[in-house]
Amino acid sequence: MSIRKRTCLGLVVLAAVINAPFMVGCHDRSPTGPPAEEAAPSHTARQATGKAPPIPAAGPLARPRSLQQVGLPVELTRTEIPPDNPQTPEKIALGHKLFFEGRLSADGTVACATCHDPARAFTDGRPTSVGIHGRTGQRNAPTVLNVLYNKSQFWDGRAKSLEEQAGFPLVNSVEMGQPSVAAAVAKVAGIEEYRQAFLTVFGRPVNGPDLVRAIASYERTLVSFDSPFDHYIAGDKSAIDDAARRGWELFNTKALCNKCHALTDTKRDVANFTDNDFHNIGIGIIKHDVAALAVKAERLVASGDPAAIDRAAIETEMSALGRFLISKKEADTAAFKTPNLRNVLVTGPYFHDGS
């Protein structure tokens, strides 16, 4: 079976197996489906040139999620909290506020939530994201739900932690457009409410490392389980229908979805549906002539400059090179991270470029 056919089949199977409406609002299992504000948006939305989309409101869907969810891997969740950034209610609350703070961007129009809208399962529903001044990048915004379980961040894995990841959009000219992290810090430090909050949470004035620690702490609370599928795995055989059960078997056998969306070929991953690896499945190879792009990118890749690589990934056609920009390995050309398939019904469009 061709890659294209396997991919299509995998998406159909997962839409049946992982019933996303129950996953967006983790705490309630309503048989009538999601409320109106959780409906998937149009995948063809485009913003007018020169204007960023409005910053979403920090409504109920943005609240930190309960750990009392069927299917949530409690021990794994605990181990994913770094010792140098322990969770506290005050730090999480600060990170929550910063996640929706437009003043982190150069002109006050873009926040983390601009690309990660809670009402859209923490995506933006666009093929590629729109930032400051309406600038459009090259990459699709992945969901932040369950992001704490990722072994690396971004489609190419260029950030090893959520703390590292949170700093990149601040200074990318297509995203939040600050000339430096220090400039973002200066804006936040000019607000009395934040000055007091940083002193309370960290015991010191506003600074860059603590700013990204707070945002990362909030993101680690966005865990999404308690779906009908989780109840099925927990023993409730009536939680999903016959078609979904057949789909789950196909997913792990003939459809070969488990080759990328499982821990191993033989061990079924019912938590995240990802191998945390990078694969080239042919997306954009001909359109972008990745072989020629790889030659063009050799000097950039050799430099190892994280900021320059980030700009290339978000702002230029070199985005199509994927993991190669980070690993410098020819085998990683056009390879991208396997996405977590939870909430797949409402996190489209798919793939690194939204295609």
Short mmCIF file of C-alpha atoms in Angstrom, two decimals:
data_model
loop_
_atom_site.label_atom_id
_atom_site.label_comp_id
_atom_site.label_asym_id
_atom_site.label_seq_id
_atom_site.Cartn_x
_atom_site.Cartn_y
_atom_site.Cartn_z
CA MET A 1 0.00 0.00 0.00
CA SER A 2 1.30 3.48 -0.85
CA ILE A 3 2.29 6.00 1.83
CA ARG A 4 -0.51 8.29 0.72
CA LYS A 5 -3.14 5.56 1.04
CA ARG A 6 -1.80 4.44 4.42
CA THR A 7 -1.83 8.03 5.68
CA CYS A 8 -5.43 8.59 4.60
CA LEU A 9 -6.53 5.31 6.13
CA GLY A 10 -4.71 6.15 9.34
CA LEU A 11 -6.53 9.46 9.68
CA VAL A 12 -9.92 7.81 9.08
CA VAL A 13 -9.17 5.12 11.65
CA LEU A 14 -7.95 7.61 14.25
CA ALA A 15 -10.96 9.87 13.79
CA ALA A 16 -13.07 6.88 14.75
CA VAL A 17 -10.84 5.61 17.55
CA ILE A 18 -9.90 8.90 19.22
CA ASN A 19 -13.15 10.78 19.70
CA ALA A 20 -11.75 14.28 19.98
CA PRO A 21 -14.81 16.19 21.26
CA PHE A 22 -14.40 14.42 24.60
CA MET A 23 -10.73 15.30 24.68
CA VAL A 24 -10.97 19.04 24.18
CA GLY A 25 -13.00 19.48 27.36
CA CYS A 26 -11.29 16.90 29.54
CA HIS A 27 -13.56 16.82 32.57
CA ASP A 28 -17.02 16.27 31.09
CA ARG A 29 -18.20 13.22 29.17
CA SER A 30 -21.34 14.43 27.44
CA PRO A 31 -23.07 12.14 24.93
CA THR A 32 -24.30 15.15 23.00
CA GLY A 33 -20.84 16.22 21.80
CA PRO A 34 -18.84 19.40 22.34
CA PRO A 35 -20.29 22.85 22.99
CA ALA A 36 -20.36 25.31 20.12
CA GLU A 37 -17.15 27.06 21.12
CA GLU A 38 -15.21 23.78 20.76
CA ALA A 39 -16.24 23.16 17.17
CA ALA A 40 -13.42 22.82 14.66
CA PRO A 41 -12.83 26.06 12.70
CA SER A 42 -12.55 26.53 8.98
CA HIS A 43 -9.18 25.25 7.82
CA THR A 44 -8.90 27.84 5.09
CA ALA A 45 -9.00 30.94 7.29
CA ARG A 46 -6.63 33.70 6.17
CA GLN A 47 -5.88 37.05 7.75
CA ALA A 48 -5.63 40.34 5.90
CA THR A 49 -2.07 41.45 5.22
CA GLY A 50 -0.71 43.73 7.89
CA LYS A 51 -2.92 42.53 10.73
CA ALA A 52 -2.50 39.72 13.22
CA PRO A 53 -5.59 37.71 14.20
CA PRO A 54 -7.22 38.75 17.50
CA ILE A 55 -5.76 37.24 20.65
CA PRO A 56 -8.23 34.63 21.97
CA ALA A 57 -9.80 35.16 25.37
CA ALA A 58 -8.54 33.09 28.28
CA GLY A 59 -11.84 31.30 28.81
CA PRO A 60 -12.75 28.05 30.60
CA LEU A 61 -11.02 25.84 28.02
CA ALA A 62 -7.70 27.47 28.93
CA ARG A 63 -7.80 26.42 32.56
CA PRO A 64 -5.21 23.94 33.84
CA ARG A 65 -6.56 20.42 33.50
CA SER A 66 -7.28 17.95 36.26
CA LEU A 67 -4.92 15.02 36.72
CA GLN A 68 -7.94 12.87 37.60
CA GLN A 69 -8.59 11.74 34.04
CA VAL A 70 -9.10 8.18 32.89
CA GLY A 71 -6.11 7.19 30.77
CA LEU A 72 -3.75 9.88 32.09
CA PRO A 73 -0.31 8.33 32.78
CA VAL A 74 0.23 9.67 36.29
CA GLU A 75 3.78 8.43 36.84
CA LEU A 76 4.95 9.58 33.40
CA THR A 77 3.37 12.97 34.04
CA ARG A 78 5.30 13.36 37.27
CA THR A 79 8.60 12.42 35.66
CA GLU A 80 8.11 15.05 32.94
CA ILE A 81 8.31 17.91 35.47
CA PRO A 82 11.95 19.12 35.45
CA PRO A 83 13.62 19.36 38.87
CA ASP A 84 14.79 22.91 38.15
CA ASN A 85 11.24 24.11 37.37
CA PRO A 86 8.82 22.51 39.83
CA GLN A 87 5.11 23.18 39.47
CA THR A 88 3.44 25.58 41.89
CA PRO A 89 -0.08 27.07 41.65
CA GLU A 90 1.34 30.59 41.64
CA LYS A 91 3.80 29.84 38.83
CA ILE A 92 1.13 28.12 36.76
CA ALA A 93 -1.20 31.12 37.21
CA LEU A 94 1.57 33.48 36.11
CA GLY A 95 2.31 31.32 33.06
CA HIS A 96 -1.38 31.20 32.22
CA LYS A 97 -1.54 34.98 32.19
CA LEU A 98 1.65 35.30 30.12
CA PHE A 99 0.33 32.78 27.58
CA PHE A 100 -2.40 35.29 26.67
CA GLU A 101 -0.23 38.40 27.04
CA GLY A 102 -0.01 40.35 23.78
CA ARG A 103 2.50 42.75 25.27
CA LEU A 104 5.14 40.06 24.92
CA SER A 105 5.15 40.87 21.19
CA ALA A 106 6.78 43.91 19.64
CA ASP A 107 3.54 45.73 18.89
CA GLY A 108 1.24 44.16 21.49
CA THR A 109 -0.86 42.19 18.99
CA VAL A 110 0.42 38.61 19.30
CA ALA A 111 0.46 36.20 22.24
CA CYS A 112 1.22 32.49 22.56
CA ALA A 113 -2.55 31.94 22.37
CA THR A 114 -2.66 33.57 18.92
CA CYS A 115 -1.33 30.32 17.44
CA HIS A 116 -2.58 28.08 20.25
CA ASP A 117 -6.24 28.94 20.77
CA PRO A 118 -7.94 26.90 23.53
CA ALA A 119 -11.21 26.90 21.55
CA ARG A 120 -9.38 25.16 18.70
CA ALA A 121 -7.72 22.49 20.84
CA PHE A 122 -4.74 24.85 21.23
CA THR A 123 -4.06 25.14 17.49
CA ASP A 124 -5.08 28.01 15.19
CA GLY A 125 -6.91 26.10 12.45
CA ARG A 126 -4.72 27.59 9.71
CA PRO A 127 -2.37 25.78 7.32
CA THR A 128 0.49 27.94 8.63
CA SER A 129 0.41 30.45 11.45
CA VAL A 130 -0.02 34.22 11.25
CA GLY A 131 2.02 36.52 13.48
CA ILE A 132 2.94 40.16 13.93
CA HIS A 133 1.80 42.50 11.12
CA GLY A 134 -0.07 39.59 9.54
CA ARG A 135 3.13 37.83 8.52
CA THR A 136 2.63 34.20 7.59
CA GLY A 137 5.19 31.58 8.50
CA GLN A 138 6.07 28.24 6.91
CA ARG A 139 4.95 25.94 9.70
CA ASN A 140 1.62 24.67 11.00
CA ALA A 141 0.96 25.30 14.70
CA PRO A 142 0.84 21.96 16.56
CA THR A 143 -1.44 21.58 19.55
CA VAL A 144 -0.09 22.36 23.02
CA LEU A 145 -2.29 19.66 24.56
CA ASN A 146 -0.09 16.90 26.04
CA VAL A 147 3.01 18.76 24.90
CA LEU A 148 4.79 17.94 28.17
CA TYR A 149 5.24 14.34 26.98
CA ASN A 150 7.18 15.36 23.86
CA LYS A 151 10.85 14.37 23.87
CA SER A 152 11.60 17.47 21.79
CA GLN A 153 9.63 20.51 20.67
CA PHE A 154 8.75 21.96 17.24
CA TRP A 155 8.25 19.93 14.07
CA ASP A 156 12.02 19.54 13.67
CA GLY A 157 12.86 19.02 17.35
CA ARG A 158 15.10 22.07 17.55
CA ALA A 159 14.10 22.75 21.18
CA LYS A 160 14.82 20.14 23.83
CA SER A 161 12.42 21.51 26.44
CA LEU A 162 9.29 23.61 26.79
CA GLU A 163 11.39 26.31 28.43
CA GLU A 164 13.68 26.47 25.41
CA GLN A 165 10.74 26.37 23.02
CA ALA A 166 8.96 29.29 24.68
CA GLY A 167 11.82 31.68 23.94
CA PHE A 168 11.99 31.20 20.16
CA PRO A 169 8.67 32.81 19.09
CA LEU A 170 9.44 35.95 21.10
CA VAL A 171 12.30 36.94 18.81
CA ASN A 172 11.15 35.48 15.50
CA SER A 173 10.24 38.32 13.14
CA VAL A 174 7.29 36.40 11.68
CA GLU A 175 5.87 35.45 15.09
CA MET A 176 6.14 37.93 18.01
CA GLY A 177 8.81 40.13 16.49
CA GLN A 178 10.83 41.25 19.50
CA PRO A 179 14.43 42.31 18.75
CA SER A 180 15.59 40.28 21.76
CA VAL A 181 14.28 38.38 24.78
CA ALA A 182 15.50 41.32 26.85
CA ALA A 183 13.06 43.58 24.99
CA ALA A 184 10.16 41.29 25.91
CA VAL A 185 11.36 41.21 29.50
CA ALA A 186 11.51 45.01 29.58
CA LYS A 187 7.88 45.24 28.46
CA VAL A 188 6.71 42.83 31.14
CA ALA A 189 8.89 44.49 33.79
CA GLY A 190 7.16 47.77 33.04
CA ILE A 191 3.84 46.37 34.33
CA GLU A 192 3.40 46.53 38.11
CA GLU A 193 1.21 43.43 38.25
CA TYR A 194 3.94 41.34 36.65
CA ARG A 195 6.71 42.85 38.75
CA GLN A 196 4.88 41.75 41.88
CA ALA A 197 4.01 38.34 40.48
CA PHE A 198 7.62 37.53 39.57
CA LEU A 199 8.80 38.59 43.02
CA THR A 200 6.15 36.37 44.62
CA VAL A 201 6.76 33.32 42.40
CA PHE A 202 10.52 33.46 41.89
CA GLY A 203 11.74 35.87 44.55
CA ARG A 204 13.49 38.10 42.00
CA PRO A 205 12.70 40.73 39.33
CA VAL A 206 11.36 39.85 35.88
CA ASN A 207 13.96 38.05 33.76
CA GLY A 208 14.08 35.90 30.64
CA PRO A 209 14.70 32.44 32.16
CA ASP A 210 11.89 32.87 34.68
CA LEU A 211 9.52 34.19 32.03
CA VAL A 212 9.86 31.03 29.93
CA ARG A 213 9.77 28.85 33.06
CA ALA A 214 6.36 30.27 33.94
CA ILE A 215 4.95 29.73 30.44
CA ALA A 216 6.31 26.17 30.35
CA SER A 217 4.78 25.41 33.75
CA TYR A 218 1.35 26.43 32.51
CA GLU A 219 1.74 24.41 29.31
CA ARG A 220 2.54 21.32 31.37
CA THR A 221 -0.95 21.48 32.90
CA LEU A 222 -2.69 21.08 29.52
CA VAL A 223 -3.19 17.32 29.65
CA SER A 224 -6.00 15.82 27.58
CA PHE A 225 -7.35 12.31 28.22
CA ASP A 226 -10.67 10.91 29.57
CA SER A 227 -11.99 10.17 26.05
CA PRO A 228 -14.31 7.27 25.18
CA PHE A 229 -11.22 5.48 23.89
CA ASP A 230 -9.50 5.86 27.29
CA HIS A 231 -12.57 4.39 28.98
CA TYR A 232 -12.50 1.52 26.47
CA ILE A 233 -8.86 0.77 27.25
CA ALA A 234 -9.68 0.97 30.97
CA GLY A 235 -12.22 -1.84 30.55
CA ASP A 236 -15.51 -0.29 29.41
CA LYS A 237 -16.02 -2.26 26.21
CA SER A 238 -19.17 -0.28 25.36
CA ALA A 239 -17.33 3.08 25.35
CA ILE A 240 -16.61 2.86 21.60
CA ASP A 241 -18.53 1.13 18.82
CA ASP A 242 -17.65 -1.87 16.69
CA ALA A 243 -16.24 0.27 13.86
CA ALA A 244 -13.84 2.01 16.23
CA ARG A 245 -12.73 -1.30 17.72
CA ARG A 246 -12.02 -2.63 14.23
CA GLY A 247 -10.17 0.59 13.50
CA TRP A 248 -7.96 0.14 16.57
CA GLU A 249 -6.98 -3.33 15.38
CA LEU A 250 -6.27 -2.07 11.86
CA PHE A 251 -4.25 0.81 13.30
CA ASN A 252 -1.93 -1.70 14.99
CA THR A 253 -1.84 -4.30 12.20
CA LYS A 254 -2.63 -4.05 8.49
CA ALA A 255 -2.89 -0.25 8.29
CA LEU A 256 0.66 0.07 9.74
CA CYS A 257 -0.21 3.30 11.57
CA ASN A 258 1.65 1.94 14.59
CA LYS A 259 4.92 2.10 12.65
CA CYS A 260 5.08 5.81 13.57
CA HIS A 261 2.28 6.36 16.06
CA ALA A 262 3.33 3.93 18.77
CA LEU A 263 6.22 3.43 21.17
CA THR A 264 7.50 0.49 19.13
CA ASP A 265 6.20 -1.73 16.34
CA THR A 266 4.92 -4.16 18.93
CA LYS A 267 4.01 -2.07 21.99
CA ARG A 268 0.73 -0.18 21.69
CA ASP A 269 0.98 3.40 22.92
CA VAL A 270 -2.40 4.38 24.32
CA ALA A 271 -1.08 7.60 25.86
CA ASN A 272 0.37 9.72 23.06
CA PHE A 273 0.26 7.80 19.77
CA THR A 274 3.75 8.88 18.73
CA ASP A 275 7.21 7.36 18.52
CA ASN A 276 8.83 10.75 19.19
CA ASP A 277 10.91 10.22 16.06
CA PHE A 278 11.27 12.00 12.71
CA HIS A 279 10.12 10.66 9.35
CA ASN A 280 10.10 11.73 5.71
CA ILE A 281 6.70 10.80 4.26
CA GLY A 282 7.12 12.80 1.07
CA ILE A 283 5.27 15.99 2.00
CA GLY A 284 6.54 18.95 -0.07
CA ILE A 285 9.62 17.24 -1.50
CA ILE A 286 8.86 18.00 -5.18
CA LYS A 287 7.25 21.38 -4.52
CA HIS A 288 10.35 22.65 -2.70
CA ASP A 289 13.14 20.67 -4.43
CA VAL A 290 14.62 19.68 -1.09
CA ALA A 291 17.84 18.33 -2.60
CA ALA A 292 18.75 21.79 -3.93
CA LEU A 293 17.62 23.41 -0.69
CA ALA A 294 19.85 21.08 1.33
CA VAL A 295 22.90 22.19 -0.65
CA LYS A 296 21.90 25.81 -0.15
CA ALA A 297 21.49 25.26 3.59
CA GLU A 298 24.86 23.57 4.21
CA ARG A 299 26.59 26.70 5.53
CA LEU A 300 23.66 27.59 7.76
CA VAL A 301 23.46 24.07 9.17
CA ALA A 302 27.21 24.01 9.78
CA SER A 303 26.97 27.24 11.79
CA GLY A 304 24.65 25.64 14.33
CA ASP A 305 23.23 29.09 15.14
CA PRO A 306 19.87 28.37 16.86
CA ALA A 307 18.36 31.78 16.04
CA ALA A 308 19.38 31.58 12.37
CA ILE A 309 18.02 28.03 12.09
CA ASP A 310 14.77 29.12 13.72
CA ARG A 311 14.42 31.94 11.19
CA ALA A 312 15.10 29.55 8.32
CA ALA A 313 12.53 27.07 9.62
CA ILE A 314 9.77 29.63 10.08
CA GLU A 315 10.49 32.28 7.46
CA THR A 316 12.01 30.56 4.42
CA GLU A 317 11.60 27.64 2.02
CA MET A 318 14.32 25.88 4.00
CA SER A 319 11.50 24.93 6.34
CA ALA A 320 10.92 21.97 4.02
CA LEU A 321 14.28 20.49 5.10
CA GLY A 322 12.86 19.59 8.50
CA ARG A 323 15.13 17.69 10.87
CA PHE A 324 18.12 18.11 8.54
CA LEU A 325 18.46 21.71 9.72
CA ILE A 326 19.12 20.39 13.22
CA SER A 327 20.85 17.04 12.84
CA LYS A 328 22.93 17.86 9.73
CA LYS A 329 22.27 14.28 8.58
CA GLU A 330 21.33 13.63 4.98
CA ALA A 331 18.95 10.88 6.10
CA ASP A 332 16.94 13.50 8.01
CA THR A 333 16.26 15.64 4.94
CA ALA A 334 12.54 16.53 4.87
CA ALA A 335 11.92 14.47 8.00
CA PHE A 336 9.47 15.84 10.56
CA LYS A 337 8.39 14.79 14.02
CA THR A 338 5.57 12.30 14.33
CA PRO A 339 2.62 14.27 15.73
CA ASN A 340 0.62 13.17 18.73
CA LEU A 341 -2.73 11.96 17.34
CA ARG A 342 -4.89 12.84 20.31
CA ASN A 343 -7.61 15.37 19.43
CA VAL A 344 -6.88 14.67 15.75
CA LEU A 345 -10.50 15.39 14.81
CA VAL A 346 -10.19 19.07 15.76
CA THR A 347 -6.51 19.90 15.19
CA GLY A 348 -6.43 20.03 11.37
CA PRO A 349 -5.14 20.95 8.92
CA TYR A 350 -2.32 18.45 9.24
CA PHE A 351 1.40 18.00 8.55
CA HIS A 352 4.17 20.50 9.18
CA ASP A 353 3.00 22.82 6.40
CA GLY A 354 -0.73 22.42 6.85
CA SER A 355 -1.05 20.68 3.50
#
